[in-house]
N, CA and C of each residue as an Amber inpcrd file, in Angstrom:
protein
   285
  84.8630000  84.6290000  94.9540000  85.8190000  83.5850000  94.5400000
  86.6850000  84.0760000  93.2990000  87.7910000  83.5350000  93.1990000
  88.6150000  83.9140000  92.0510000  88.0020000  83.2710000  90.7260000
  88.2330000  83.9180000  89.5730000  87.7030000  83.4090000  88.4400000
  88.7300000  83.3300000  87.2700000  89.6960000  82.3580000  87.2710000
  90.7640000  82.3330000  86.3290000  90.2430000  81.6460000  85.0550000
  90.6230000  82.0710000  84.0030000  90.3600000  81.4760000  82.7390000
  91.4580000  81.5900000  81.7310000  91.7010000  80.5670000  80.8700000
  92.6390000  80.6630000  79.8930000  92.0640000  80.5660000  78.5800000
  91.9770000  81.5930000  77.7850000  91.4880000  81.6320000  76.3710000
  92.1860000  82.8560000  75.6840000  93.0290000  82.6320000  74.8220000
  93.6930000  83.7190000  74.1360000  94.3620000  84.5360000  75.2020000
  95.1640000  83.9330000  76.0560000  95.7530000  84.6520000  77.1620000
  95.0320000  84.2970000  78.4880000  95.2010000  84.9040000  79.6530000
  94.7100000  84.4930000  80.8440000  94.1530000  85.7900000  81.4940000
  92.9500000  85.5830000  82.0870000  92.1660000  86.6420000  82.8100000
  91.9370000  86.1720000  84.2660000  92.2260000  87.0070000  85.2400000
  91.9990000  86.6460000  86.5910000  91.0860000  87.7890000  87.2150000
  90.1790000  87.2930000  87.9840000  89.4120000  88.1960000  88.8390000
  89.4890000  87.8310000  90.3860000  89.8930000  88.8710000  91.1100000
  90.2000000  88.5370000  92.5790000  89.3150000  89.3940000  93.3680000
  88.5170000  88.8820000  94.3320000  87.6910000  89.7140000  95.0950000
  88.3550000  90.8030000  95.8560000  87.7990000  91.9490000  95.9160000
  88.4450000  93.1880000  96.5350000  87.5800000  93.5350000  97.7640000
  88.2330000  94.2800000  98.7260000  87.4100000  94.6950000  99.8410000
  86.2800000  95.6440000  99.4340000  85.0690000  95.5530000 100.2860000
  84.0170000  96.3920000  99.9430000  84.3340000  97.9330000  99.7580000
  83.8510000  98.4790000  98.7950000  84.1060000  99.8370000  98.6510000
  85.2130000 100.0760000  97.6110000  85.9440000  99.1660000  97.2160000
  87.0890000  99.3780000  96.2900000  86.6720000  99.6820000  94.9540000
  85.5510000  99.0430000  94.4300000  85.0690000  99.3320000  93.0420000
  85.8180000  98.2760000  92.1240000  85.7190000  98.5810000  90.8960000
  86.4110000  97.7230000  89.8560000  87.6930000  98.2120000  89.4830000
  88.7260000  97.4390000  89.7090000  90.0480000  97.8760000  89.3400000
  90.3570000  97.0000000  88.0430000  90.1220000  97.6300000  86.9260000
  90.2540000  96.8930000  85.6490000  90.3830000  97.7260000  84.4950000
  90.7110000  97.2060000  83.3490000  90.6680000  98.1280000  82.0420000
  89.3040000  98.5030000  81.7760000  89.1630000  99.6590000  81.0950000
  87.7670000 100.1100000  80.6720000  86.8480000  99.0840000  79.9310000
  87.3810000  98.3880000  79.2370000  86.5480000  97.2850000  78.4350000
  86.0930000  96.2040000  79.4660000  86.9790000  95.7840000  80.3050000
  86.5690000  94.6180000  81.2870000  85.6400000  95.2130000  82.4330000
  85.9940000  96.4790000  82.6640000  85.1150000  97.2800000  83.6020000
  83.6640000  97.2780000  83.2490000  83.4500000  97.7060000  82.0160000
  82.0600000  97.6710000  81.4610000  81.4760000  96.3700000  81.5600000
  82.1700000  95.2990000  81.1830000  81.5660000  93.9510000  81.1130000
  81.2910000  93.4090000  82.5800000  82.1010000  93.7950000  83.5160000
  81.9210000  93.4120000  84.9100000  80.7680000  94.0980000  85.4950000
  80.6410000  95.3810000  85.1780000  79.5960000  96.1990000  85.6050000
  78.2440000  95.7190000  85.0860000  78.1790000  95.2940000  83.9100000
  76.9670000  94.7910000  83.3090000  76.6460000  93.3530000  83.9790000
  77.6210000  92.6640000  84.4050000  77.4020000  91.3850000  85.1580000
  77.0240000  91.5520000  86.5680000  77.0000000  92.7910000  87.0940000
  76.6710000  93.0110000  88.5330000  77.7520000  92.9480000  89.4510000
  79.0050000  92.8070000  89.0480000  80.1040000  92.7120000  89.9390000
  80.5500000  94.1220000  90.4230000  80.6180000  94.4120000  91.7730000
  80.8740000  95.6470000  92.2940000  82.3820000  95.8380000  92.7430000
  82.9310000  94.9470000  93.3580000  84.3180000  95.1170000  93.8580000
  85.1460000  93.9180000  93.4790000  86.0810000  94.3440000  92.7280000
  86.8930000  93.2420000  92.0940000  88.2200000  93.8570000  91.6450000
  89.2530000  93.1210000  91.7980000  90.5500000  93.3970000  91.1560000
  90.7990000  92.4790000  89.8780000  91.3270000  92.9220000  88.8600000
  91.5070000  91.9550000  87.7190000  92.9990000  92.0880000  87.2580000
  93.2950000  90.9600000  86.6450000  94.7420000  90.8650000  86.0530000
  94.6010000  90.1520000  84.9040000  95.4530000  90.4140000  83.9100000
  95.3990000  89.7370000  82.6860000  96.7860000  89.5070000  82.1720000
  97.0040000  88.3950000  81.3280000  98.3300000  88.0600000  80.9680000
  98.2130000  87.4380000  79.5290000  99.0450000  87.6890000  78.6230000
  99.0060000  87.1850000  77.3410000  98.6290000  88.1780000  76.4140000
  97.9030000  87.8230000  75.2620000  97.6470000  88.7310000  74.2390000
  96.2190000  89.4810000  74.5740000  96.5020000  90.6150000  75.1850000
  95.2390000  91.4060000  75.5320000  95.1030000  92.5480000  74.6120000
  95.9800000  92.6460000  73.6740000  95.8830000  93.8780000  72.8030000
  94.6370000  93.6920000  71.8370000  94.4090000  92.5280000  71.3530000
  93.3000000  92.2680000  70.5210000  92.0250000  92.2750000  71.3500000
  91.2480000  93.4310000  71.2100000  90.0940000  93.7310000  72.0060000
  89.1210000  92.4820000  72.0050000  88.8600000  91.8320000  70.8380000
  87.8170000  90.8370000  70.6980000  88.1900000  89.5970000  71.4530000
  89.4580000  89.2790000  71.4420000  89.8740000  88.0730000  72.2140000
  89.8340000  88.4090000  73.5980000  90.3790000  89.6140000  74.0660000
  90.2780000  89.9900000  75.4670000  88.9660000  89.9970000  76.0550000
  87.9310000  90.4600000  75.3240000  86.6540000  90.4600000  75.8000000
  86.0210000  89.1420000  75.7930000  86.3050000  88.2900000  74.8600000
  85.9290000  86.9360000  74.8430000  86.4500000  86.1340000  75.9760000
  87.6070000  86.4020000  76.3880000  88.2680000  85.7700000  77.5530000
  87.7100000  86.1870000  78.8400000  87.3870000  87.5140000  78.9220000
  86.6630000  88.0360000  80.0560000  85.3230000  87.4680000  80.2500000
  84.5940000  87.3520000  79.1220000  83.2490000  86.7740000  79.1950000
  83.2960000  85.3360000  79.5670000  84.1910000  84.5680000  79.2420000
  84.3950000  83.1780000  79.5780000  84.6700000  83.1450000  81.0740000
  85.5280000  84.0320000  81.5170000  85.8570000  83.9890000  82.9500000
  84.6180000  84.2660000  83.8390000  83.7950000  85.2670000  83.3450000
  82.5550000  85.5700000  84.1520000  81.5550000  84.3850000  84.0180000
  81.5190000  83.7670000  82.8490000  80.6200000  82.5800000  82.7500000
  81.1040000  81.3920000  83.6260000  82.3260000  81.2360000  83.7200000
  82.8670000  80.2140000  84.6510000  82.4870000  80.3900000  86.1120000
  82.2730000  81.6510000  86.6010000  81.8090000  81.9140000  87.9250000
  80.5690000  81.4240000  88.2920000  79.7380000  81.0020000  87.3360000
  78.2800000  80.5540000  87.7220000  78.3780000  79.2460000  88.5050000
  79.5960000  78.5640000  88.3430000  79.6240000  77.3690000  89.1060000
  79.8000000  77.6390000  90.6530000  80.1960000  78.7700000  91.0080000
  80.2110000  79.1750000  92.3680000  78.9220000  79.6590000  92.9330000
  78.3200000  78.9620000  93.7640000  76.9630000  79.2820000  94.3740000
  77.2170000  80.1180000  95.6910000  76.6320000  81.1870000  95.7270000
  76.7960000  81.9870000  97.0130000  75.6500000  81.4320000  97.9310000
  75.7190000  81.6700000  99.1380000  74.5680000  81.0480000 100.2330000
  73.2320000  81.4890000  99.7210000  72.9700000  82.6060000  99.2020000
  71.4780000  83.0310000  98.9420000  71.0150000  82.2760000  97.6760000
  71.9160000  81.4680000  97.0130000  71.3930000  80.6510000  95.8470000
  71.3610000  79.2660000  96.2330000  71.5690000  78.8590000  97.5060000
  71.4840000  77.5050000  97.9490000  70.0520000  77.1430000  98.0400000
  69.6870000  75.9700000  97.7110000  68.2900000  75.4620000  97.9050000
  67.9280000  75.2460000  99.3580000  66.5550000  75.5170000  99.6820000
  66.0800000  75.3010000 101.0700000  65.9560000  73.8660000 101.3510000
  66.5240000  73.4210000 102.4070000  66.3820000  71.9960000 102.7600000
  65.5180000  71.9380000 104.0320000  64.5400000  71.0070000 104.0400000
  63.7600000  70.7780000 105.2900000  64.5220000  70.0850000 106.3300000
  64.5880000  70.5150000 107.3730000  65.3130000  69.8140000 108.4530000
  64.5070000  68.7340000 109.0540000  64.9960000  67.5080000 109.1970000
  64.3950000  66.4270000 109.7590000  65.0520000  66.0410000 111.1050000
  64.3040000  65.4140000 111.8590000  64.8210000  65.1470000 113.2920000
  65.9920000  63.9850000 113.1000000  66.8050000  64.0780000 114.0460000
  67.9250000  63.0850000 114.0060000  67.4340000  61.7080000 114.4000000
  68.1480000  60.6680000 113.9910000  67.6910000  59.3810000 114.3280000
  67.6990000  59.1240000 115.9060000  68.5440000  59.7770000 116.6480000
  68.4880000  59.6330000 118.0660000  67.1370000  60.2710000 118.6620000
  66.7300000  61.3390000 118.0160000  65.5540000  61.9770000 118.5410000
  64.3700000  61.0840000 118.1830000  64.2810000  60.5440000 116.8940000
  63.2200000  59.6180000 116.6460000  63.0810000  58.3890000 117.5670000
  64.2440000  57.7620000 117.8870000  64.1940000  56.6360000 118.9240000
  63.9000000  57.0210000 120.2000000  64.2750000  58.2190000 120.6620000
  63.9870000  58.7440000 122.0240000  62.4300000  58.9140000 122.1580000
  61.7960000  59.5660000 120.9820000  60.3480000  59.7540000 121.0410000
  59.5820000  58.4820000 120.8920000  60.1670000  57.4130000 120.1840000
  59.4110000  56.1400000 120.2120000  59.5320000  55.4870000 121.5150000
  60.6510000  55.5960000 122.2250000  60.7320000  54.9160000 123.4820000
  59.9190000  55.6600000 124.5380000  59.6750000  56.9990000 124.3460000
  58.9770000  57.7220000 125.3790000  57.4900000  57.3520000 125.1190000
  57.0410000  57.0210000 124.0750000  55.6620000  56.6820000 123.6970000
  55.3200000  55.3190000 124.3010000  56.3170000  54.3230000 124.3420000
  56.0320000  52.9410000 124.6420000  56.1280000  52.8350000 126.2460000
  56.7530000  53.6970000 126.8760000  57.0640000  53.6530000 128.3660000
  55.9700000  54.0610000 129.0280000
């Protein structure tokens, strides 16, 4: 998922094809590597010259990605039978 954020400028992260690696500035590359991101394009706009503000914006962008849950983080749901199946079973027992 894309992770745009606006804080002292704007930082975008765009998913890249597998094997691309991190296409980013050295500071954001280190931060994304520590976050466990493997393949990503990044883009930034605004005042990125101030390293502290840029790193803070990048951290906020990564923090905002926690809202996107990938399938391995979905909770397990117990499957129940459909109402049609329940009524069919009930009718089969009474007949």
